[in-house]
Amino acid sequence: MASKWFETVAVAQRRAEKRLPKSVYGALIAGSEKGLSSRDNLESFDQLGFAPHIAGLSSERQMATTIMGQSVSMPVIISPTGVQAVYPEGEVAVGRAAANRGVAMGLSSFASRSIEDVCAVNNQVFFQMYWSGDRDTMVQRLERAKAAGAKGIILTLDWSFSNGRDWGSPWIPEKINFTNAVKLAPEAIARPRWLWSFAKTGHLPDLTTPNMAPVGTKPPTFFGAYYEWMQSVLPSWPDVAWLRAQWDGSFMVKGVSRIDDAKRVVDLGATTLSVSNHGGNNLDGTPAPIRSLPAIVDAVGDQIEVVLDGGVRRGSDVVKALALGARAVMIGRAYLWGLAANGQAGVENVLDVLRGGIDSTLLGLGKSSISELSRDDVVAPADFFRKLGP
């Protein structure tokens, strides 16, 4: 029997594609419009190189750090992603994997498992919120997250409701009922291992969002929650400042590309900001976060923690981001490929791949710690970086 272990995230992605129904895999690929941003997120890392040393290298490399008040074993955070129907245990499996590898986990408002379930297996959970519903509803969600044990909040603002893709969007049902099951049957039957993984549990994939409803009430479907979000009045900067004031702990604003927005995030008292274009699912043509990172770090990096989210697939990508000023990175599709390929063990495998890549890159650069990294360690084309906004 072939080994389930994989040596790179790219291998995990290929296995995920073979295992998942076409529509499910397509939902993970995502992207928007022409796919310019989603491609740039990956290709930008390929344009960066290193300036290695060949002697006097360190025999020990340290990669532990702190982020949002949490001590973690390496500078990698599980980024919050919506309903994870790629594996029966979904976010609970991810939470266990992250805990076993000593990294923090972001949990989506649109997750298929509750904040209580995930905090029960991981004590370093950051709860992610969108600006959805009225103020009372959002305060209730914050209070629920705190009661469950969440250590921080991630407010995601980088979304423009783009819904067209040149390559076509996958069909995702409102819920799995008999009619929709029949429609999905040809795809599911073509992926018997995925189908069997759910059949063994006696449950169909869960497309509801328990974190979007009060405890003890019926959760909305993913599209029901999405509709609430789309119908909510768009937040102003004073609105964001109000929400931040409702939480007395670590608070990240995710989705920053511009320097002026970064300064506003600092002014409202956030502890952390994420340079992100929502994995290329936001306004297409937004530059890859790694291109915008140094300018934002130069502007506000001494006042707030800056993390990068977008395009990270290797430990060397993590090192590139850190050398350019990020405190940590967030990963999304990378761990989802692992989850699809091999459940909890697959997520742990992805984290191990990243850890090994960070370690070998530090070795080549002659560093004994991630704290020693600097921009001198990275080689970039003359026209690589972007400075957006005043």
mmCIF file of C-alpha atoms in Angstrom:
data_model
loop_
_atom_site.group_PDB
_atom_site.id
_atom_site.type_symbol
_atom_site.label_atom_id
_atom_site.label_comp_id
_atom_site.label_asym_id
_atom_site.label_seq_id
_atom_site.Cartn_x
_atom_site.Cartn_y
_atom_site.Cartn_z
ATOM 1 C CA MET A 1 0.000 0.000 0.000
ATOM 2 C CA ALA A 2 1.381 3.409 -0.936
ATOM 3 C CA SER A 3 2.485 5.650 1.928
ATOM 4 C CA LYS A 4 0.035 8.396 2.910
ATOM 5 C CA TRP A 5 2.937 10.676 3.818
ATOM 6 C CA PHE A 6 3.709 13.422 1.316
ATOM 7 C CA GLU A 7 6.889 15.423 0.967
ATOM 8 C CA THR A 8 5.497 18.746 -0.312
ATOM 9 C CA VAL A 9 2.242 20.688 -0.280
ATOM 10 C CA ALA A 10 2.094 20.271 -4.062
ATOM 11 C CA VAL A 11 1.871 16.509 -3.614
ATOM 12 C CA ALA A 12 -0.911 17.001 -1.043
ATOM 13 C CA GLN A 13 -2.799 19.127 -3.561
ATOM 14 C CA ARG A 14 -2.526 16.461 -6.262
ATOM 15 C CA ARG A 15 -3.823 13.833 -3.852
ATOM 16 C CA ALA A 16 -6.657 16.121 -2.778
ATOM 17 C CA GLU A 17 -7.672 16.581 -6.410
ATOM 18 C CA LYS A 18 -7.797 12.813 -6.908
ATOM 19 C CA ARG A 19 -9.780 12.271 -3.704
ATOM 20 C CA LEU A 20 -12.346 15.088 -3.770
ATOM 21 C CA PRO A 21 -15.460 15.443 -5.933
ATOM 22 C CA LYS A 22 -14.883 17.964 -8.700
ATOM 23 C CA SER A 23 -17.162 20.614 -7.173
ATOM 24 C CA VAL A 24 -15.531 20.359 -3.748
ATOM 25 C CA TYR A 25 -12.047 20.641 -5.196
ATOM 26 C CA GLY A 26 -13.154 23.587 -7.334
ATOM 27 C CA ALA A 27 -14.451 25.375 -4.252
ATOM 28 C CA LEU A 28 -11.003 25.098 -2.669
ATOM 29 C CA ILE A 29 -9.265 26.402 -5.791
ATOM 30 C CA ALA A 30 -11.588 29.436 -5.735
ATOM 31 C CA GLY A 31 -10.083 32.700 -7.040
ATOM 32 C CA SER A 32 -12.068 35.470 -8.737
ATOM 33 C CA GLU A 33 -12.634 36.914 -12.215
ATOM 34 C CA LYS A 34 -9.524 36.223 -14.332
ATOM 35 C CA GLY A 35 -7.505 34.803 -11.442
ATOM 36 C CA LEU A 36 -4.789 37.465 -11.609
ATOM 37 C CA SER A 37 -4.441 37.827 -7.850
ATOM 38 C CA SER A 38 -4.613 34.122 -7.028
ATOM 39 C CA ARG A 39 -1.838 33.430 -9.561
ATOM 40 C CA ASP A 40 0.261 36.354 -8.360
ATOM 41 C CA ASN A 41 0.040 35.094 -4.790
ATOM 42 C CA LEU A 42 1.940 31.973 -5.861
ATOM 43 C CA GLU A 43 4.151 33.296 -8.650
ATOM 44 C CA SER A 44 5.441 36.231 -6.607
ATOM 45 C CA PHE A 45 7.197 33.879 -4.195
ATOM 46 C CA ASP A 46 8.902 32.209 -7.171
ATOM 47 C CA GLN A 47 10.441 35.559 -8.138
ATOM 48 C CA LEU A 48 12.207 35.914 -4.799
ATOM 49 C CA GLY A 49 15.554 34.269 -4.176
ATOM 50 C CA PHE A 50 18.066 33.923 -1.341
ATOM 51 C CA ALA A 51 21.637 35.001 -0.591
ATOM 52 C CA PRO A 52 23.020 31.874 1.155
ATOM 53 C CA HIS A 53 26.219 31.235 3.096
ATOM 54 C CA ILE A 54 28.358 28.121 2.721
ATOM 55 C CA ALA A 55 30.378 27.912 5.966
ATOM 56 C CA GLY A 56 30.000 28.924 9.580
ATOM 57 C CA LEU A 57 26.422 27.684 9.512
ATOM 58 C CA SER A 58 24.443 27.178 12.712
ATOM 59 C CA SER A 59 23.920 23.633 13.980
ATOM 60 C CA GLU A 60 20.735 24.683 15.787
ATOM 61 C CA ARG A 61 17.879 26.777 14.399
ATOM 62 C CA GLN A 62 15.175 28.358 16.558
ATOM 63 C CA MET A 63 11.771 29.169 15.071
ATOM 64 C CA ALA A 64 9.468 29.585 18.076
ATOM 65 C CA THR A 65 7.805 32.974 18.465
ATOM 66 C CA THR A 66 4.770 34.741 19.903
ATOM 67 C CA ILE A 67 1.800 36.081 17.963
ATOM 68 C CA MET A 68 -1.379 37.667 19.288
ATOM 69 C CA GLY A 69 -0.206 36.912 22.805
ATOM 70 C CA GLN A 70 0.324 33.209 22.133
ATOM 71 C CA SER A 71 3.594 31.297 22.254
ATOM 72 C CA VAL A 72 3.831 29.089 19.171
ATOM 73 C CA SER A 73 6.392 26.572 17.982
ATOM 74 C CA MET A 74 6.880 28.245 14.606
ATOM 75 C CA PRO A 75 5.657 31.402 12.832
ATOM 76 C CA VAL A 76 2.691 29.742 11.101
ATOM 77 C CA ILE A 77 -1.011 30.288 11.873
ATOM 78 C CA ILE A 78 -3.904 28.238 10.534
ATOM 79 C CA SER A 79 -5.957 30.778 8.586
ATOM 80 C CA PRO A 80 -9.741 30.640 9.062
ATOM 81 C CA THR A 81 -11.589 29.096 6.123
ATOM 82 C CA GLY A 82 -15.298 28.341 5.700
ATOM 83 C CA VAL A 83 -17.213 25.061 5.796
ATOM 84 C CA GLN A 84 -14.615 22.290 5.528
ATOM 85 C CA ALA A 85 -16.577 19.457 3.929
ATOM 86 C CA VAL A 86 -13.402 17.868 2.618
ATOM 87 C CA TYR A 87 -13.166 15.570 5.661
ATOM 88 C CA PRO A 88 -15.793 14.380 8.167
ATOM 89 C CA GLU A 89 -14.260 15.938 11.298
ATOM 90 C CA GLY A 90 -13.481 19.170 9.482
ATOM 91 C CA GLU A 91 -12.243 21.946 11.757
ATOM 92 C CA VAL A 92 -11.960 19.650 14.785
ATOM 93 C CA ALA A 93 -9.360 17.570 12.941
ATOM 94 C CA VAL A 94 -7.526 20.751 11.988
ATOM 95 C CA GLY A 95 -7.667 21.966 15.578
ATOM 96 C CA ARG A 96 -6.122 18.746 16.893
ATOM 97 C CA ALA A 97 -3.395 18.846 14.251
ATOM 98 C CA ALA A 98 -2.519 22.442 15.068
ATOM 99 C CA ALA A 99 -2.428 21.685 18.807
ATOM 100 C CA ASN A 100 -0.183 18.667 18.232
ATOM 101 C CA ARG A 101 2.269 20.847 16.300
ATOM 102 C CA GLY A 102 2.108 23.829 18.653
ATOM 103 C CA VAL A 103 0.548 26.379 16.310
ATOM 104 C CA ALA A 104 -2.464 28.639 16.704
ATOM 105 C CA MET A 105 -5.651 28.187 14.698
ATOM 106 C CA GLY A 106 -8.032 30.703 13.193
ATOM 107 C CA LEU A 107 -11.631 29.429 13.159
ATOM 108 C CA SER A 108 -14.105 30.861 10.668
ATOM 109 C CA SER A 109 -17.554 32.217 11.532
ATOM 110 C CA PHE A 110 -18.631 30.052 8.587
ATOM 111 C CA ALA A 111 -17.003 26.905 9.972
ATOM 112 C CA SER A 112 -18.922 23.633 9.973
ATOM 113 C CA ARG A 113 -17.937 22.937 13.601
ATOM 114 C CA SER A 114 -18.660 25.126 16.599
ATOM 115 C CA ILE A 115 -16.218 27.330 18.448
ATOM 116 C CA GLU A 116 -16.885 25.176 21.528
ATOM 117 C CA ASP A 117 -15.937 21.957 19.713
ATOM 118 C CA VAL A 118 -12.708 23.399 18.351
ATOM 119 C CA CYS A 119 -11.607 25.138 21.555
ATOM 120 C CA ALA A 120 -12.085 21.797 23.306
ATOM 121 C CA VAL A 121 -9.196 20.330 21.264
ATOM 122 C CA ASN A 122 -7.015 23.442 20.834
ATOM 123 C CA ASN A 123 -6.415 26.120 23.469
ATOM 124 C CA GLN A 124 -4.940 28.603 20.985
ATOM 125 C CA VAL A 125 -7.935 29.489 18.831
ATOM 126 C CA PHE A 126 -8.552 32.885 17.226
ATOM 127 C CA PHE A 127 -12.190 33.372 16.272
ATOM 128 C CA GLN A 128 -12.751 35.029 12.900
ATOM 129 C CA MET A 129 -15.639 37.394 12.275
ATOM 130 C CA TYR A 130 -17.049 39.236 9.325
ATOM 131 C CA TRP A 131 -19.082 42.415 9.694
ATOM 132 C CA SER A 132 -22.363 40.515 9.613
ATOM 133 C CA GLY A 133 -25.648 41.214 11.340
ATOM 134 C CA ASP A 134 -26.422 44.064 13.724
ATOM 135 C CA ARG A 135 -24.255 45.231 16.614
ATOM 136 C CA ASP A 136 -26.081 43.176 19.233
ATOM 137 C CA THR A 137 -25.583 40.042 17.162
ATOM 138 C CA MET A 138 -21.872 40.698 16.759
ATOM 139 C CA VAL A 139 -21.432 41.337 20.485
ATOM 140 C CA GLN A 140 -23.177 38.025 21.199
ATOM 141 C CA ARG A 141 -20.712 36.252 18.907
ATOM 142 C CA LEU A 142 -17.783 37.877 20.699
ATOM 143 C CA GLU A 143 -19.165 36.856 24.083
ATOM 144 C CA ARG A 144 -19.687 33.306 22.866
ATOM 145 C CA ALA A 145 -16.122 33.133 21.558
ATOM 146 C CA LYS A 146 -14.733 34.393 24.860
ATOM 147 C CA ALA A 147 -16.830 31.925 26.868
ATOM 148 C CA ALA A 148 -15.564 29.083 24.663
ATOM 149 C CA GLY A 149 -11.953 30.068 25.292
ATOM 150 C CA ALA A 150 -10.927 31.940 22.147
ATOM 151 C CA LYS A 151 -7.660 33.795 22.651
ATOM 152 C CA GLY A 152 -8.172 36.468 20.004
ATOM 153 C CA ILE A 153 -10.383 37.833 17.261
ATOM 154 C CA ILE A 154 -9.690 38.054 13.524
ATOM 155 C CA LEU A 155 -11.887 40.609 11.758
ATOM 156 C CA THR A 156 -11.846 39.861 8.039
ATOM 157 C CA LEU A 157 -12.567 42.852 5.810
ATOM 158 C CA ASP A 158 -10.960 41.907 2.459
ATOM 159 C CA TRP A 159 -13.964 40.778 0.453
ATOM 160 C CA SER A 160 -15.787 42.481 -2.419
ATOM 161 C CA PHE A 161 -18.401 39.760 -3.170
ATOM 162 C CA SER A 162 -16.829 39.006 -6.552
ATOM 163 C CA ASN A 163 -18.699 35.996 -7.916
ATOM 164 C CA GLY A 164 -17.547 35.448 -11.501
ATOM 165 C CA ARG A 165 -14.711 33.177 -12.565
ATOM 166 C CA ASP A 166 -13.513 32.829 -16.168
ATOM 167 C CA TRP A 167 -13.056 29.082 -15.625
ATOM 168 C CA GLY A 168 -16.495 28.710 -14.057
ATOM 169 C CA SER A 169 -17.658 28.327 -10.476
ATOM 170 C CA PRO A 170 -18.438 24.958 -8.894
ATOM 171 C CA TRP A 171 -22.009 24.109 -7.977
ATOM 172 C CA ILE A 172 -22.359 24.172 -4.193
ATOM 173 C CA PRO A 173 -25.801 23.209 -2.865
ATOM 174 C CA GLU A 174 -27.694 25.081 -0.161
ATOM 175 C CA LYS A 175 -27.862 21.811 1.774
ATOM 176 C CA ILE A 176 -27.435 18.110 1.184
ATOM 177 C CA ASN A 177 -30.938 16.701 0.685
ATOM 178 C CA PHE A 178 -32.173 13.848 -1.507
ATOM 179 C CA THR A 179 -32.490 15.974 -4.657
ATOM 180 C CA ASN A 180 -29.059 17.529 -4.300
ATOM 181 C CA ALA A 181 -27.509 14.202 -3.309
ATOM 182 C CA VAL A 182 -28.788 12.702 -6.567
ATOM 183 C CA LYS A 183 -27.325 15.612 -8.517
ATOM 184 C CA LEU A 184 -23.950 15.211 -6.786
ATOM 185 C CA ALA A 185 -23.997 11.421 -6.995
ATOM 186 C CA PRO A 186 -21.945 11.058 -10.220
ATOM 187 C CA GLU A 187 -19.162 13.204 -8.734
ATOM 188 C CA ALA A 188 -19.262 11.442 -5.366
ATOM 189 C CA ILE A 189 -19.347 7.932 -6.849
ATOM 190 C CA ALA A 190 -16.276 8.846 -8.891
ATOM 191 C CA ARG A 191 -14.484 9.545 -5.579
ATOM 192 C CA PRO A 192 -15.308 6.446 -3.513
ATOM 193 C CA ARG A 193 -12.684 7.034 -0.801
ATOM 194 C CA TRP A 194 -14.108 10.474 -0.020
ATOM 195 C CA LEU A 195 -17.644 9.093 -0.075
ATOM 196 C CA TRP A 196 -16.702 6.177 2.191
ATOM 197 C CA SER A 197 -15.051 8.496 4.736
ATOM 198 C CA PHE A 198 -18.445 10.157 5.289
ATOM 199 C CA ALA A 199 -20.453 6.927 4.969
ATOM 200 C CA LYS A 200 -18.530 5.445 7.907
ATOM 201 C CA THR A 201 -19.719 8.291 10.137
ATOM 202 C CA GLY A 202 -23.360 7.892 9.156
ATOM 203 C CA HIS A 203 -23.573 11.586 8.312
ATOM 204 C CA LEU A 204 -23.562 13.586 5.103
ATOM 205 C CA PRO A 205 -21.233 16.604 4.724
ATOM 206 C CA ASP A 206 -22.464 19.388 7.013
ATOM 207 C CA LEU A 207 -23.108 22.647 5.160
ATOM 208 C CA THR A 208 -24.417 24.558 8.166
ATOM 209 C CA THR A 209 -22.638 27.292 10.142
ATOM 210 C CA PRO A 210 -23.148 26.781 13.901
ATOM 211 C CA ASN A 211 -21.094 29.829 14.862
ATOM 212 C CA MET A 212 -23.535 32.124 13.086
ATOM 213 C CA ALA A 213 -26.439 31.221 15.410
ATOM 214 C CA PRO A 214 -26.936 31.478 19.183
ATOM 215 C CA VAL A 215 -26.017 28.326 21.089
ATOM 216 C CA GLY A 216 -28.867 25.858 21.122
ATOM 217 C CA THR A 217 -30.626 27.258 18.064
ATOM 218 C CA LYS A 218 -30.744 25.839 14.561
ATOM 219 C CA PRO A 219 -27.682 27.020 12.608
ATOM 220 C CA PRO A 220 -28.158 28.610 9.198
ATOM 221 C CA THR A 221 -26.863 26.991 6.056
ATOM 222 C CA PHE A 222 -23.679 28.395 4.578
ATOM 223 C CA PHE A 223 -25.628 30.379 2.028
ATOM 224 C CA GLY A 224 -28.079 31.554 4.679
ATOM 225 C CA ALA A 225 -25.181 32.958 6.687
ATOM 226 C CA TYR A 226 -23.622 34.358 3.525
ATOM 227 C CA TYR A 227 -26.883 36.139 2.706
ATOM 228 C CA GLU A 228 -26.931 37.787 6.158
ATOM 229 C CA TRP A 229 -23.386 38.981 5.578
ATOM 230 C CA MET A 230 -24.120 40.364 2.118
ATOM 231 C CA GLN A 231 -27.215 42.208 3.395
ATOM 232 C CA SER A 232 -25.387 43.817 6.327
ATOM 233 C CA VAL A 233 -24.546 47.511 6.111
ATOM 234 C CA LEU A 234 -20.881 47.891 5.157
ATOM 235 C CA PRO A 235 -18.719 49.003 8.101
ATOM 236 C CA SER A 236 -17.096 52.409 8.444
ATOM 237 C CA TRP A 237 -13.786 52.925 10.219
ATOM 238 C CA PRO A 238 -15.649 54.099 13.366
ATOM 239 C CA ASP A 239 -17.651 50.845 13.179
ATOM 240 C CA VAL A 240 -14.434 48.831 13.103
ATOM 241 C CA ALA A 241 -13.092 50.830 16.060
ATOM 242 C CA TRP A 242 -16.327 50.106 17.943
ATOM 243 C CA LEU A 243 -15.993 46.364 17.361
ATOM 244 C CA ARG A 244 -12.392 46.398 18.467
ATOM 245 C CA ALA A 245 -13.462 48.138 21.712
ATOM 246 C CA GLN A 246 -15.835 45.243 22.468
ATOM 247 C CA TRP A 247 -12.931 42.783 22.794
ATOM 248 C CA ASP A 248 -10.327 43.257 25.515
ATOM 249 C CA GLY A 249 -7.686 40.966 24.052
ATOM 250 C CA SER A 250 -5.693 40.362 20.910
ATOM 251 C CA PHE A 251 -7.456 41.660 17.800
ATOM 252 C CA MET A 252 -6.384 41.239 14.186
ATOM 253 C CA VAL A 253 -7.723 43.155 11.197
ATOM 254 C CA LYS A 254 -7.252 40.956 8.131
ATOM 255 C CA GLY A 255 -7.128 42.122 4.538
ATOM 256 C CA VAL A 256 -4.778 45.116 4.452
ATOM 257 C CA SER A 257 -3.031 46.041 1.196
ATOM 258 C CA ARG A 258 -2.622 49.815 1.537
ATOM 259 C CA ILE A 259 -0.409 51.878 3.830
ATOM 260 C CA ASP A 260 -3.184 54.332 4.741
ATOM 261 C CA ASP A 261 -5.455 51.449 5.734
ATOM 262 C CA ALA A 262 -2.635 49.981 7.840
ATOM 263 C CA LYS A 263 -2.285 53.286 9.684
ATOM 264 C CA ARG A 264 -6.020 53.333 10.393
ATOM 265 C CA VAL A 265 -5.796 49.816 11.798
ATOM 266 C CA VAL A 266 -3.078 51.005 14.162
ATOM 267 C CA ASP A 267 -5.124 54.043 15.164
ATOM 268 C CA LEU A 268 -8.164 51.956 16.138
ATOM 269 C CA GLY A 269 -6.060 49.944 18.565
ATOM 270 C CA ALA A 270 -5.724 46.573 16.847
ATOM 271 C CA THR A 271 -2.831 44.426 18.038
ATOM 272 C CA THR A 272 -2.228 42.719 14.695
ATOM 273 C CA LEU A 273 -2.879 43.238 10.995
ATOM 274 C CA SER A 274 -2.779 40.767 8.173
ATOM 275 C CA VAL A 275 -1.503 41.777 4.748
ATOM 276 C CA SER A 276 -3.874 39.774 2.566
ATOM 277 C CA ASN A 277 -5.996 39.792 -0.589
ATOM 278 C CA HIS A 278 -8.222 36.967 0.680
ATOM 279 C CA GLY A 279 -6.277 34.312 -1.184
ATOM 280 C CA GLY A 280 -6.993 35.991 -4.512
ATOM 281 C CA ASN A 281 -10.752 35.863 -3.831
ATOM 282 C CA ASN A 282 -11.096 39.611 -3.358
ATOM 283 C CA LEU A 283 -10.864 42.363 -5.984
ATOM 284 C CA ASP A 284 -8.951 40.702 -8.825
ATOM 285 C CA GLY A 285 -5.777 42.579 -9.715
ATOM 286 C CA THR A 286 -4.877 43.297 -6.088
ATOM 287 C CA PRO A 287 -1.126 42.587 -5.808
ATOM 288 C CA ALA A 288 0.157 39.568 -3.944
ATOM 289 C CA PRO A 289 0.574 40.344 -0.230
ATOM 290 C CA ILE A 290 4.311 39.594 -0.337
ATOM 291 C CA ARG A 291 4.722 42.512 -2.757
ATOM 292 C CA SER A 292 2.958 44.975 -0.428
ATOM 293 C CA LEU A 293 4.421 43.645 2.825
ATOM 294 C CA PRO A 294 7.684 45.663 3.132
ATOM 295 C CA ALA A 295 6.036 49.046 2.580
ATOM 296 C CA ILE A 296 3.428 48.291 5.250
ATOM 297 C CA VAL A 297 6.084 47.026 7.655
ATOM 298 C CA ASP A 298 8.100 50.201 7.105
ATOM 299 C CA ALA A 299 5.035 52.333 7.819
ATOM 300 C CA VAL A 300 3.604 50.624 10.914
ATOM 301 C CA GLY A 301 5.722 47.589 11.810
ATOM 302 C CA ASP A 302 7.061 49.216 14.972
ATOM 303 C CA GLN A 303 3.513 49.804 16.246
ATOM 304 C CA ILE A 304 1.661 46.588 15.448
ATOM 305 C CA GLU A 305 2.278 42.925 14.648
ATOM 306 C CA VAL A 306 2.223 42.346 10.898
ATOM 307 C CA VAL A 307 1.453 38.909 9.459
ATOM 308 C CA LEU A 308 1.207 37.789 5.836
ATOM 309 C CA ASP A 309 -1.573 35.654 4.372
ATOM 310 C CA GLY A 310 -1.505 34.478 0.772
ATOM 311 C CA GLY A 311 0.443 32.061 -1.407
ATOM 312 C CA VAL A 312 2.516 30.275 1.257
ATOM 313 C CA ARG A 313 3.220 26.704 0.188
ATOM 314 C CA ARG A 314 6.770 26.043 1.457
ATOM 315 C CA GLY A 315 8.918 26.693 4.489
ATOM 316 C CA SER A 316 11.123 28.839 2.284
ATOM 317 C CA ASP A 317 8.053 31.017 1.562
ATOM 318 C CA VAL A 318 7.652 31.505 5.311
ATOM 319 C CA VAL A 319 11.282 32.594 5.591
ATOM 320 C CA LYS A 320 10.902 35.044 2.705
ATOM 321 C CA ALA A 321 7.944 36.670 4.433
ATOM 322 C CA LEU A 322 9.757 36.871 7.761
ATOM 323 C CA ALA A 323 12.872 38.336 6.147
ATOM 324 C CA LEU A 324 10.683 41.039 4.590
ATOM 325 C CA GLY A 325 9.242 41.960 7.978
ATOM 326 C CA ALA A 326 6.319 39.653 8.801
ATOM 327 C CA ARG A 327 6.084 38.284 12.317
ATOM 328 C CA ALA A 328 4.296 35.177 11.077
ATOM 329 C CA VAL A 329 2.334 33.831 8.108
ATOM 330 C CA MET A 330 -1.130 32.378 7.776
ATOM 331 C CA ILE A 331 -1.874 29.333 5.623
ATOM 332 C CA GLY A 332 -5.214 28.381 4.067
ATOM 333 C CA ARG A 333 -5.301 26.158 0.996
ATOM 334 C CA ALA A 334 -2.083 24.421 2.062
ATOM 335 C CA TYR A 335 -3.617 22.800 5.141
ATOM 336 C CA LEU A 336 -6.914 22.138 3.347
ATOM 337 C CA TRP A 337 -5.026 20.058 0.782
ATOM 338 C CA GLY A 338 -3.530 18.111 3.687
ATOM 339 C CA LEU A 339 -6.921 17.675 5.355
ATOM 340 C CA ALA A 340 -8.428 16.391 2.115
ATOM 341 C CA ALA A 341 -5.507 14.070 1.445
ATOM 342 C CA ASN A 342 -5.246 12.444 4.872
ATOM 343 C CA GLY A 343 -7.379 14.081 7.533
ATOM 344 C CA GLN A 344 -5.740 15.224 10.762
ATOM 345 C CA ALA A 345 -2.513 13.413 9.883
ATOM 346 C CA GLY A 346 -2.456 15.260 6.556
ATOM 347 C CA VAL A 347 -2.661 18.644 8.282
ATOM 348 C CA GLU A 348 0.140 17.596 10.622
ATOM 349 C CA ASN A 349 2.095 16.485 7.552
ATOM 350 C CA VAL A 350 1.702 19.951 5.983
ATOM 351 C CA LEU A 351 2.880 21.632 9.179
ATOM 352 C CA ASP A 352 5.862 19.261 9.340
ATOM 353 C CA VAL A 353 6.725 20.058 5.706
ATOM 354 C CA LEU A 354 6.684 23.776 6.483
ATOM 355 C CA ARG A 355 8.739 23.310 9.648
ATOM 356 C CA GLY A 356 11.354 21.303 7.756
ATOM 357 C CA GLY A 357 11.481 23.909 5.008
ATOM 358 C CA ILE A 358 11.941 26.750 7.495
ATOM 359 C CA ASP A 359 14.725 24.839 9.191
ATOM 360 C CA SER A 360 16.625 24.018 5.994
ATOM 361 C CA THR A 361 16.286 27.589 4.728
ATOM 362 C CA LEU A 362 17.615 29.002 7.993
ATOM 363 C CA LEU A 363 20.530 26.565 7.701
ATOM 364 C CA GLY A 364 21.358 27.737 4.197
ATOM 365 C CA LEU A 365 21.188 31.379 5.240
ATOM 366 C CA GLY A 366 23.468 30.770 8.221
ATOM 367 C CA LYS A 367 20.865 31.806 10.782
ATOM 368 C CA SER A 368 20.396 30.342 14.230
ATOM 369 C CA SER A 369 16.999 31.966 14.723
ATOM 370 C CA ILE A 370 14.156 33.473 12.721
ATOM 371 C CA SER A 371 14.853 36.692 14.654
ATOM 372 C CA GLU A 372 18.124 37.088 12.716
ATOM 373 C CA LEU A 373 16.462 37.278 9.305
ATOM 374 C CA SER A 374 16.669 40.525 7.354
ATOM 375 C CA ARG A 375 15.947 41.851 3.882
ATOM 376 C CA ASP A 376 19.568 41.261 2.961
ATOM 377 C CA ASP A 377 18.773 37.551 2.940
ATOM 378 C CA VAL A 378 16.269 37.938 0.072
ATOM 379 C CA VAL A 379 16.981 38.689 -3.577
ATOM 380 C CA ALA A 380 14.156 40.489 -5.409
ATOM 381 C CA PRO A 381 13.746 41.890 -8.938
ATOM 382 C CA ALA A 382 13.955 45.661 -9.177
ATOM 383 C CA ASP A 383 10.250 46.075 -9.952
ATOM 384 C CA PHE A 384 8.953 43.461 -7.512
ATOM 385 C CA PHE A 385 7.525 45.461 -4.620
ATOM 386 C CA ARG A 386 4.361 47.571 -4.499
ATOM 387 C CA LYS A 387 3.647 50.607 -2.331
ATOM 388 C CA LEU A 388 -0.112 51.123 -2.249
ATOM 389 C CA GLY A 389 -1.617 54.296 -0.788
ATOM 390 C CA PRO A 390 -0.070 57.283 0.985
#
